[in-house]
Coordinates of C-alpha atoms (C1' of nucleotides) in Angstrom, one line a residue:
Chain A
X1 CA 158.5 7.2 229.0
X2 CA 162.2 6.6 228.7
X3 CA 161.7 8.4 225.4
X4 CA 160.6 11.5 227.2
X5 CA 163.4 11.3 229.8
X6 CA 165.9 11.2 226.9
X7 CA 164.6 14.5 225.5
X8 CA 164.8 16.3 228.9
X9 CA 168.6 16.2 228.9
X10 CA 168.9 18.8 226.2
X11 CA 166.6 21.3 227.9
X12 CA 168.4 24.1 229.7
X13 CA 165.6 24.4 232.1
X14 CA 166.4 21.0 233.3
X15 CA 170.2 21.0 233.0
X16 CA 172.3 19.6 235.8
X17 CA 169.6 17.4 237.3
X18 CA 170.2 13.9 238.6
X19 CA 168.8 10.9 236.8
X20 CA 166.2 10.3 239.4
X21 CA 164.9 13.8 238.8
X22 CA 164.7 13.2 235.1
X23 CA 162.8 10.1 235.9
X24 CA 160.4 12.2 238.1
X25 CA 160.0 14.8 235.4
X26 CA 159.3 12.3 232.7
X27 CA 156.6 10.8 234.8
X28 CA 154.6 14.1 235.0
X29 CA 155.4 15.4 231.5
X30 CA 152.8 14.8 228.8
X31 CA 153.7 14.9 225.1
X32 CA 151.3 16.9 222.9
X33 CA 151.4 17.6 219.2
X34 CA 150.0 20.6 217.3
X35 CA 149.4 21.3 213.6
X36 CA 150.8 24.4 212.1
X37 CA 148.5 27.3 213.1
X38 CA 146.8 25.3 215.9
X39 CA 146.2 27.2 219.1
X40 CA 147.9 25.9 222.2
X41 CA 146.3 28.4 224.6
X42 CA 144.7 31.8 224.6
X43 CA 145.2 34.8 226.7
X44 CA 143.2 34.6 229.9
X45 CA 142.9 30.8 229.8
X46 CA 143.4 29.2 233.2
X47 CA 147.1 28.3 233.5
X48 CA 147.0 24.6 234.3
X49 CA 150.7 24.1 233.6
X50 CA 153.5 25.1 231.3
X51 CA 155.2 23.8 228.2
X52 CA 158.6 22.9 226.7
X53 CA 159.1 22.8 223.0
X54 CA 160.5 19.5 221.7
X55 CA 160.2 20.2 218.0
X56 CA 158.8 22.9 215.8
X57 CA 158.2 26.5 216.8
X58 CA 155.7 28.1 219.0
X59 CA 154.6 31.7 218.7
X60 CA 153.8 33.7 221.9
X61 CA 151.9 36.9 221.1
X62 CA 149.4 39.6 222.1
X63 CA 146.5 40.8 219.9
X64 CA 145.1 44.3 220.0
X65 CA 141.4 45.0 219.8
X66 CA 141.9 46.0 216.1
X67 CA 143.6 42.6 215.4
X68 CA 147.2 43.7 215.1
X69 CA 149.5 41.2 216.7
X70 CA 152.8 41.7 218.6
X71 CA 155.0 38.7 218.9
X72 CA 156.5 38.4 222.3
X73 CA 158.7 35.4 221.6
X74 CA 159.2 32.6 219.1
X75 CA 160.1 29.5 221.1
X76 CA 162.3 26.8 219.4
X77 CA 163.2 23.3 220.7
X78 CA 164.4 23.4 224.3
X79 CA 162.6 26.6 225.2
X80 CA 159.8 26.7 227.6
X81 CA 156.7 28.9 227.7
X82 CA 153.6 29.5 229.9
X83 CA 155.7 29.3 233.1
X84 CA 154.4 32.5 234.4
X85 CA 150.9 31.1 235.1
X86 CA 152.4 28.3 237.1
X87 CA 153.5 30.8 239.8
X88 CA 151.0 33.7 239.6
X89 CA 148.0 31.4 239.6
X90 CA 146.3 33.7 237.1
X91 CA 145.5 33.0 233.5
X92 CA 148.0 32.9 230.7
X93 CA 149.1 36.5 229.9
X94 CA 149.3 35.9 226.1
X95 CA 148.3 33.7 223.2
X96 CA 150.3 30.7 222.0
X97 CA 150.0 29.1 218.6
X98 CA 152.2 26.6 216.7
X99 CA 154.0 28.5 214.0
X100 CA 155.1 25.1 212.6
X101 CA 154.0 21.6 213.2
X102 CA 155.2 21.2 216.7
X103 CA 155.5 18.7 219.6
X104 CA 155.7 19.9 223.1
X105 CA 155.9 18.5 226.6
X106 CA 153.2 19.7 229.0
X107 CA 153.9 19.8 232.7
X108 CA 150.9 20.2 234.9
X109 CA 151.1 23.0 237.4
X110 CA 150.4 21.1 240.6
X111 CA 152.7 18.2 240.0
X112 CA 155.5 20.4 238.8
X113 CA 155.3 22.8 241.6
X114 CA 155.6 20.0 244.2
X115 CA 158.6 18.8 242.3
X116 CA 160.2 22.2 242.6
X117 CA 159.4 22.3 246.3
X118 CA 161.6 19.3 246.7
X119 CA 164.4 20.2 244.4
X120 CA 166.4 23.4 244.8
X121 CA 168.4 22.8 241.7
X122 CA 165.3 22.7 239.6
X123 CA 164.0 25.8 241.2
X124 CA 167.3 27.7 240.5
X125 CA 167.1 26.6 236.8
X126 CA 163.6 27.8 236.6
X127 CA 164.6 31.2 238.1
X128 CA 167.4 31.5 235.7
X129 CA 165.0 30.8 232.9
X130 CA 162.5 33.4 234.1
X131 CA 165.3 35.9 234.6
X132 CA 166.6 35.4 231.1
X133 CA 163.1 35.9 229.7
X134 CA 162.8 39.1 231.8
X135 CA 166.1 40.3 230.3
X136 CA 164.9 39.7 226.8
X137 CA 161.6 41.5 227.5
X138 CA 163.5 44.5 228.8
X139 CA 165.5 44.5 225.6
X140 CA 162.3 44.3 223.5
X141 CA 160.7 47.2 225.5
X142 CA 163.8 49.2 225.0
X143 CA 163.7 48.5 221.2
X144 CA 160.0 49.3 220.8
X145 CA 160.2 52.6 222.6
X146 CA 163.6 53.9 221.8
X147 CA 164.2 52.7 218.3
X148 CA 162.3 53.0 215.1
X149 CA 161.5 50.1 212.8
X150 CA 164.7 50.3 210.7
X151 CA 166.8 50.0 213.9
X152 CA 164.8 47.0 215.2
X153 CA 165.1 45.3 211.8
X154 CA 168.8 45.9 211.6
X155 CA 169.3 44.6 215.1
X156 CA 167.3 41.5 214.3
X157 CA 169.2 40.8 211.1
X158 CA 172.5 41.1 212.8
X159 CA 171.3 38.8 215.5
X160 CA 170.3 36.2 212.9
X161 CA 173.4 36.7 210.9
X162 CA 175.6 36.3 213.9
X163 CA 174.3 32.8 214.6
X164 CA 174.9 31.6 211.0
X165 CA 178.5 32.7 210.8
X166 CA 178.4 33.6 207.2
X167 CA 176.4 36.6 206.2
X168 CA 173.4 34.8 204.9
X169 CA 170.2 34.8 206.9
X170 CA 167.3 32.4 206.3
X171 CA 164.1 33.7 207.7
X172 CA 162.2 30.9 209.3
X173 CA 159.0 32.9 209.4
X174 CA 157.0 34.7 206.8
X175 CA 157.7 38.4 206.3
X176 CA 154.3 39.2 207.8
X177 CA 155.3 37.3 210.9
X178 CA 158.7 39.1 211.0
X179 CA 156.8 42.4 210.9
X180 CA 154.7 41.3 213.9
X181 CA 157.9 40.4 215.7
X182 CA 159.3 43.8 215.0
X183 CA 156.1 45.5 216.1
X184 CA 155.1 46.8 212.7
X185 CA 153.1 45.7 209.6
X186 CA 154.1 43.9 206.4
X187 CA 153.9 47.0 204.2
X188 CA 156.3 49.0 206.4
X189 CA 158.7 46.1 206.6
X190 CA 158.7 45.7 202.9
X191 CA 159.5 49.3 202.3
X192 CA 162.4 49.3 204.7
X193 CA 163.9 46.1 203.2
X194 CA 163.7 47.8 199.8
X195 CA 165.6 50.8 201.2
X196 CA 168.3 48.6 202.7
X197 CA 168.6 46.9 199.4
X198 CA 168.9 50.1 197.5
X199 CA 171.7 51.2 199.8
X200 CA 173.6 48.0 199.4
X201 CA 173.4 47.0 203.0
X202 CA 171.7 43.8 202.3
X203 CA 170.5 41.7 199.3
X204 CA 167.2 40.0 199.9
X205 CA 165.5 37.5 197.6
X206 CA 162.5 35.9 199.1
X207 CA 163.2 34.5 202.5
X208 CA 166.9 34.7 202.0
X209 CA 168.7 37.8 203.1
X210 CA 172.5 38.3 202.6
X211 CA 174.2 40.9 204.8
X212 CA 176.5 42.9 202.6
X213 CA 177.5 45.7 205.0
X214 CA 177.6 44.6 208.5
X215 CA 179.0 47.9 209.8
X216 CA 176.3 49.9 208.1
X217 CA 173.6 47.8 209.7
X218 CA 175.2 48.1 213.1
X219 CA 175.1 51.9 212.7
X220 CA 171.4 51.8 212.0
X221 CA 170.8 49.3 214.8
X222 CA 172.6 51.6 217.3
X223 CA 171.2 54.9 216.3
X224 CA 167.9 53.4 215.5
X225 CA 167.1 56.4 213.4
X226 CA 166.7 58.0 210.1
X227 CA 167.1 56.3 206.7
X228 CA 167.2 59.5 204.6
Chain V
X1 CA 169.3 43.9 262.9
X2 CA 166.0 43.2 264.6
X3 CA 165.1 46.4 262.9
X4 CA 165.6 44.8 259.5
X5 CA 163.8 41.6 260.4
X6 CA 160.7 43.7 261.3
X7 CA 160.7 45.3 257.9
X8 CA 160.9 42.0 256.0
X9 CA 157.4 40.9 257.1
X10 CA 155.7 43.4 254.9
X11 CA 157.5 42.3 251.7
X12 CA 155.6 40.0 249.4
X13 CA 158.8 38.4 248.2
X14 CA 159.3 37.1 251.7
X15 CA 155.7 36.4 252.8
X16 CA 155.0 33.2 254.5
X17 CA 158.5 32.5 255.8
X18 CA 159.3 31.2 259.3
X19 CA 160.8 33.4 261.9
X20 CA 164.2 31.6 261.6
X21 CA 164.2 32.5 257.9
X22 CA 163.5 36.1 258.6
X23 CA 166.4 36.0 261.0
X24 CA 168.7 34.5 258.3
X25 CA 167.6 37.1 255.8
X26 CA 168.1 40.0 258.2
X27 CA 171.7 38.7 258.7
X28 CA 172.5 39.0 255.0
X29 CA 170.5 42.1 254.2
X30 CA 172.3 45.5 254.2
X31 CA 170.5 48.7 254.5
X32 CA 171.5 51.5 252.1
X33 CA 170.2 55.0 251.6
X34 CA 170.1 57.1 248.4
X35 CA 169.4 60.8 247.8
X36 CA 166.9 61.8 245.2
X37 CA 168.5 61.4 241.9
X38 CA 171.3 59.2 243.1
X39 CA 172.3 56.3 241.0
X40 CA 172.0 52.8 242.5
X41 CA 173.4 50.9 239.5
X42 CA 173.9 51.3 235.8
X43 CA 173.1 49.0 232.9
X44 CA 176.0 46.5 232.5
X45 CA 177.3 46.8 236.1
X46 CA 178.1 43.5 237.5
X47 CA 175.2 42.1 239.4
X48 CA 176.5 41.5 242.9
X49 CA 173.0 41.2 244.4
X50 CA 169.5 42.5 244.4
X51 CA 167.5 45.1 246.2
X52 CA 164.2 45.6 248.1
X53 CA 162.7 49.1 248.5
X54 CA 162.0 50.0 252.1
X55 CA 161.0 53.6 251.6
X56 CA 161.0 56.1 248.7
X57 CA 160.8 55.2 245.1
X58 CA 163.3 53.7 242.7
X59 CA 163.2 54.2 238.9
X60 CA 164.3 51.3 236.6
X61 CA 164.9 52.5 233.1
X62 CA 166.7 52.2 229.8
X63 CA 168.4 55.0 227.9
X64 CA 168.7 55.3 224.2
X65 CA 171.9 56.5 222.5
X66 CA 170.1 59.9 221.9
X67 CA 169.4 60.2 225.6
X68 CA 165.7 59.4 225.6
X69 CA 164.6 57.3 228.6
X70 CA 162.0 54.6 228.8
X71 CA 161.0 53.7 232.4
X72 CA 160.5 50.0 232.9
X73 CA 159.2 50.2 236.4
X74 CA 158.8 52.5 239.4
X75 CA 159.5 50.5 242.5
X76 CA 157.7 51.5 245.7
X77 CA 158.1 50.1 249.2
X78 CA 158.1 46.3 249.4
X79 CA 159.0 45.8 245.7
X80 CA 162.3 44.3 244.7
X81 CA 164.5 45.0 241.7
X82 CA 167.8 43.8 240.2
X83 CA 166.8 40.1 240.9
X84 CA 167.5 39.2 237.3
X85 CA 171.2 39.4 237.6
X86 CA 171.2 37.2 240.6
X87 CA 170.3 34.3 238.4
X88 CA 171.7 35.0 235.0
X89 CA 175.1 35.9 236.3
X90 CA 175.3 38.7 233.8
X91 CA 175.3 42.5 234.4
X92 CA 172.2 44.5 235.3
X93 CA 170.0 44.9 232.3
X94 CA 168.9 48.4 233.1
X95 CA 169.7 51.5 235.1
X96 CA 168.4 52.2 238.6
X97 CA 168.1 55.7 240.2
X98 CA 166.4 56.9 243.3
X99 CA 163.4 58.9 242.1
X100 CA 162.9 60.1 245.7
X101 CA 165.1 59.9 248.8
X102 CA 165.1 56.2 249.3
X103 CA 166.2 53.4 251.6
X104 CA 166.7 50.0 250.3
X105 CA 167.9 46.6 251.5
X106 CA 170.7 45.0 249.6
X107 CA 171.0 41.2 249.4
X108 CA 174.3 39.9 248.2
X109 CA 174.0 37.4 245.4
X110 CA 176.0 34.6 246.8
X111 CA 174.6 34.6 250.3
X112 CA 171.0 34.9 249.0
X113 CA 171.4 32.2 246.5
X114 CA 172.6 29.8 249.1
X115 CA 169.6 30.7 251.2
X116 CA 167.3 29.9 248.3
X117 CA 169.0 26.6 247.9
X118 CA 167.9 25.7 251.4
X119 CA 164.5 27.1 251.3
X120 CA 161.9 26.0 248.8
X121 CA 159.3 28.5 250.1
X122 CA 161.7 31.4 249.5
X123 CA 162.4 30.1 246.0
X124 CA 158.7 29.8 245.2
X125 CA 158.1 33.4 246.4
X126 CA 160.9 34.5 244.2
X127 CA 159.5 32.8 241.2
X128 CA 156.1 34.3 241.8
X129 CA 157.8 37.7 241.9
X130 CA 159.7 37.1 238.7
X131 CA 156.6 35.8 237.0
X132 CA 154.5 38.8 238.1
X133 CA 157.2 41.1 236.7
X134 CA 157.2 39.1 233.5
X135 CA 153.4 39.6 233.2
X136 CA 153.8 43.3 233.7
X137 CA 156.4 43.5 231.0
X138 CA 154.2 41.6 228.6
X139 CA 151.5 44.2 229.3
X140 CA 154.0 47.0 228.7
X141 CA 155.1 45.5 225.4
X142 CA 151.6 45.1 224.3
X143 CA 150.8 48.7 225.2
X144 CA 153.9 50.1 223.5
X145 CA 153.3 48.3 220.3
X146 CA 149.6 48.0 220.0
X147 CA 148.4 51.3 221.5
X148 CA 149.1 54.9 220.8
X149 CA 150.0 57.4 223.5
X150 CA 146.4 58.5 224.4
X151 CA 145.5 54.8 225.0
X152 CA 148.5 54.3 227.3
X153 CA 147.8 57.5 229.2
X154 CA 144.2 56.7 229.7
X155 CA 145.0 53.2 230.9
X156 CA 147.5 54.6 233.4
X157 CA 145.2 57.2 234.7
X158 CA 142.5 54.6 235.2
X159 CA 145.0 52.4 237.0
X160 CA 146.0 55.3 239.3
X161 CA 142.4 56.3 239.8
X162 CA 141.3 52.8 240.6
X163 CA 143.6 52.7 243.6
X164 CA 142.4 55.9 245.1
X165 CA 138.8 55.1 245.0
X166 CA 137.6 58.6 244.3
X167 CA 138.3 60.0 241.0
X168 CA 141.3 62.2 241.9
X169 CA 144.7 61.1 240.9
X170 CA 147.9 62.6 242.4
X171 CA 150.9 62.1 240.2
X172 CA 153.8 61.1 242.3
X173 CA 156.2 61.8 239.5
X174 CA 156.8 64.9 237.3
X175 CA 155.1 65.0 234.0
X176 CA 158.4 64.6 232.3
X177 CA 158.8 61.3 234.2
X178 CA 155.2 60.3 233.4
X179 CA 156.1 60.8 229.7
X180 CA 159.1 58.5 230.0
X181 CA 156.9 55.9 231.7
X182 CA 154.5 56.1 228.8
X183 CA 157.3 55.9 226.3
X184 CA 156.9 59.4 224.9
X185 CA 158.1 63.0 225.6
X186 CA 156.8 65.8 227.7
X187 CA 155.5 67.9 224.8
X188 CA 153.3 65.1 223.5
X189 CA 152.0 64.2 226.9
X190 CA 151.1 67.8 227.5
X191 CA 149.2 68.1 224.2
X192 CA 147.2 64.9 225.0
X193 CA 146.3 66.0 228.5
X194 CA 145.1 69.3 227.0
X195 CA 142.9 67.4 224.6
X196 CA 141.4 65.2 227.3
X197 CA 140.7 68.4 229.3
X198 CA 139.0 70.0 226.4
X199 CA 136.7 67.0 226.0
X200 CA 135.8 67.0 229.6
X201 CA 137.2 63.5 230.3
X202 CA 139.6 64.8 233.0
X203 CA 140.4 68.1 234.7
X204 CA 144.1 68.5 235.4
X205 CA 145.7 71.2 237.5
X206 CA 149.4 70.7 238.1
X207 CA 150.1 67.3 239.5
X208 CA 146.4 66.7 240.3
X209 CA 144.1 65.1 237.8
X210 CA 140.5 64.4 238.4
X211 CA 138.8 61.8 236.3
X212 CA 135.5 63.2 235.1
X213 CA 134.4 60.6 232.6
X214 CA 135.7 57.2 233.5
X215 CA 133.8 55.5 230.7
X216 CA 135.2 57.8 228.1
X217 CA 138.7 57.1 229.3
X218 CA 138.1 53.3 229.2
X219 CA 137.0 53.6 225.6
X220 CA 140.3 55.3 224.7
X221 CA 142.3 52.8 226.8
X222 CA 140.7 49.9 225.0
X223 CA 140.7 51.2 221.5
X224 CA 144.0 52.9 222.0
X225 CA 143.4 55.0 219.0
X226 CA 142.4 58.3 217.6
X227 CA 141.5 61.4 219.4
X228 CA 139.8 63.2 216.5
Chain W
dA1 C1' 149.7 23.7 182.5
dC2 C1' 146.4 26.3 184.6
dA3 C1' 143.7 28.4 188.1
dT4 C1' 143.5 30.0 192.6
dC5 C1' 144.9 31.7 196.8
dC6 C1' 147.9 34.0 199.8
dC7 C1' 151.8 36.6 200.5
dT8 C1' 154.4 40.5 199.1
dT9 C1' 155.3 44.8 197.0
dT10 C1' 154.2 49.5 195.5
dG11 C1' 151.7 53.9 195.5
dA12 C1' 149.0 57.7 197.4
dC13 C1' 147.5 59.5 201.4
dT14 C1' 146.6 60.6 206.3
dG15 C1' 147.6 61.2 210.9
dA16 C1' 150.2 60.8 215.0
dT17 C1' 154.4 61.9 217.2
dG18 C1' 159.1 63.6 217.6
dT19 C1' 162.0 68.0 216.9
dC20 C1' 163.1 72.7 217.5
dA21 C1' 162.1 77.0 219.5
dA22 C1' 160.0 80.3 222.5
dA23 C1' 156.8 81.8 225.9
dG24 C1' 154.6 80.8 230.2
dT25 C1' 154.2 79.0 235.0
dC26 C1' 155.6 77.4 239.4
dC27 C1' 158.6 76.7 243.1
dT28 C1' 162.7 77.5 245.5
dT29 C1' 166.3 80.5 247.0
dT30 C1' 168.1 84.7 248.4
Chain B
dA1 C1' 159.4 90.3 247.5
dA2 C1' 162.5 89.4 243.8
dA3 C1' 165.3 86.5 241.1
dG4 C1' 166.6 82.4 239.2
dG5 C1' 165.9 77.9 237.4
dA6 C1' 163.4 74.0 236.2
dC7 C1' 159.4 72.2 234.5
dT8 C1' 155.4 72.8 231.5
dT9 C1' 152.8 74.5 227.7
dT10 C1' 152.2 76.1 223.0
dG11 C1' 153.3 76.7 218.1
dA12 C1' 155.3 75.6 213.6
dC13 C1' 157.2 72.0 211.3
dA14 C1' 159.2 67.5 209.5
dT15 C1' 158.8 62.7 209.2
dC16 C1' 157.9 58.2 210.2
dA17 C1' 154.7 54.7 209.9
dG18 C1' 149.9 53.0 209.4
dT19 C1' 145.7 52.8 206.2
dC20 C1' 143.6 51.8 202.0
dA21 C1' 143.8 50.1 197.5
dA22 C1' 145.7 47.6 193.7
dA23 C1' 149.1 45.2 191.2
dG24 C1' 152.7 41.6 191.2
dG25 C1' 154.8 37.1 192.4
dG26 C1' 155.1 32.4 194.0
dA27 C1' 153.3 28.2 195.7
dT28 C1' 149.9 24.7 195.8
dG29 C1' 146.5 21.6 194.1
dT30 C1' 143.7 20.1 190.4

DNA sequence: ACATCCCTTTGACTGATGTCAAAGTCCTTT
DNA sequence: AAAGGACTTTGACATCAGTCAAAGGGATGT
């Protein structure tokens, strides 16, 4: 269990807690592993607890009746998911699948919620986490309704490019998945990438994309319109 | 101030608290009034606290560079908004305007957050509130990306119709605002309403809409597609 | 090396929705 | 009652993006 406690330190949800509290958390946290593509929970499943990603990547998404998927979030190490059902008492509001081979920590609802009751710091961290997610969702809603696909793609590329420093972006998901993240389909994504290539804004080869004209991309991301 | 304390009882965010806690809340809550159309805060403004609606209606929305607006939420009495900035410490993530003449309670960030630190029950309520909002946003994201406008409209009409019991819906916002809520524009909304009328699914006159064929609407809401 | 499978790309087409413009309707104000 | 203005509706049009279908490319395992 000391193993678990060690991992907790790097998780923002648990930052600033005392050693005794890590101890308490590690007692209730259960480690689980999932193969790539394995389902962690489905929309509507009873929410018996929430998860924190230790390694790998977990995809949180919604599926339409026709089968199209919209990715709500891709959770990497240190990020949590499924917290909503801890507090609303309803089922999970979306599906979760391991996008890569992943290990996660599961915290049962009842045990965790009694922990929160005793520890204001943990509660505040949790609220910050929920708030941050809420902010991200507000941004996603804005993008989906106010920007067209090229704008959303440009914004996402800039986001990825910003983290790397240099202008090269490595997609850590397939292009089909990237399309689902942007709220579109692979064909449309492919066409738009081709257009951006033709204009010299980017150079894409496979899962590698180099940003050639950051300013041009920013323009598209802001206006969110028209690639004539 | 006893006036304020009385109002707190009806707010889900504060349900189940002890009288002493209502007392504490009423000490830090400040009542503010806004005229119809008056701005409460703008996106990016420093988040100095959050609000609870006492009376009226507050519109939370995002604006694109071209001026189109997407409504994130219409807050009625008892609902809170602006909580996100209390915990993230960043600016407000959206704009807020009074859609009707409104009175709200303002809770300053610092005072409220120290209150939370002392009171686990308040913290849990707050988390439930944030979680519920998160769930709603997930639904909105799903609708925006997986359904077309007729599907979103049908779903919203059924939602409104469900509350009233009988099949008559009274829009409490203009059709232009309804369009913004559905992520579209007045012209498109108008056309779709006309289509639904022609097919006998609804009968709309001004701001009154009667649902004639609930099952038909449900079909459109689920499939979210095609009005041939 | 080969075959197979899956992902990606391209093309032709359709349909839904935003844009622009103008006419119509309703409500408020004078 | 009349006038003004805002909201709503309708029409013509442009365009973006989804659908369907097929070809191309790359990786994996035999």
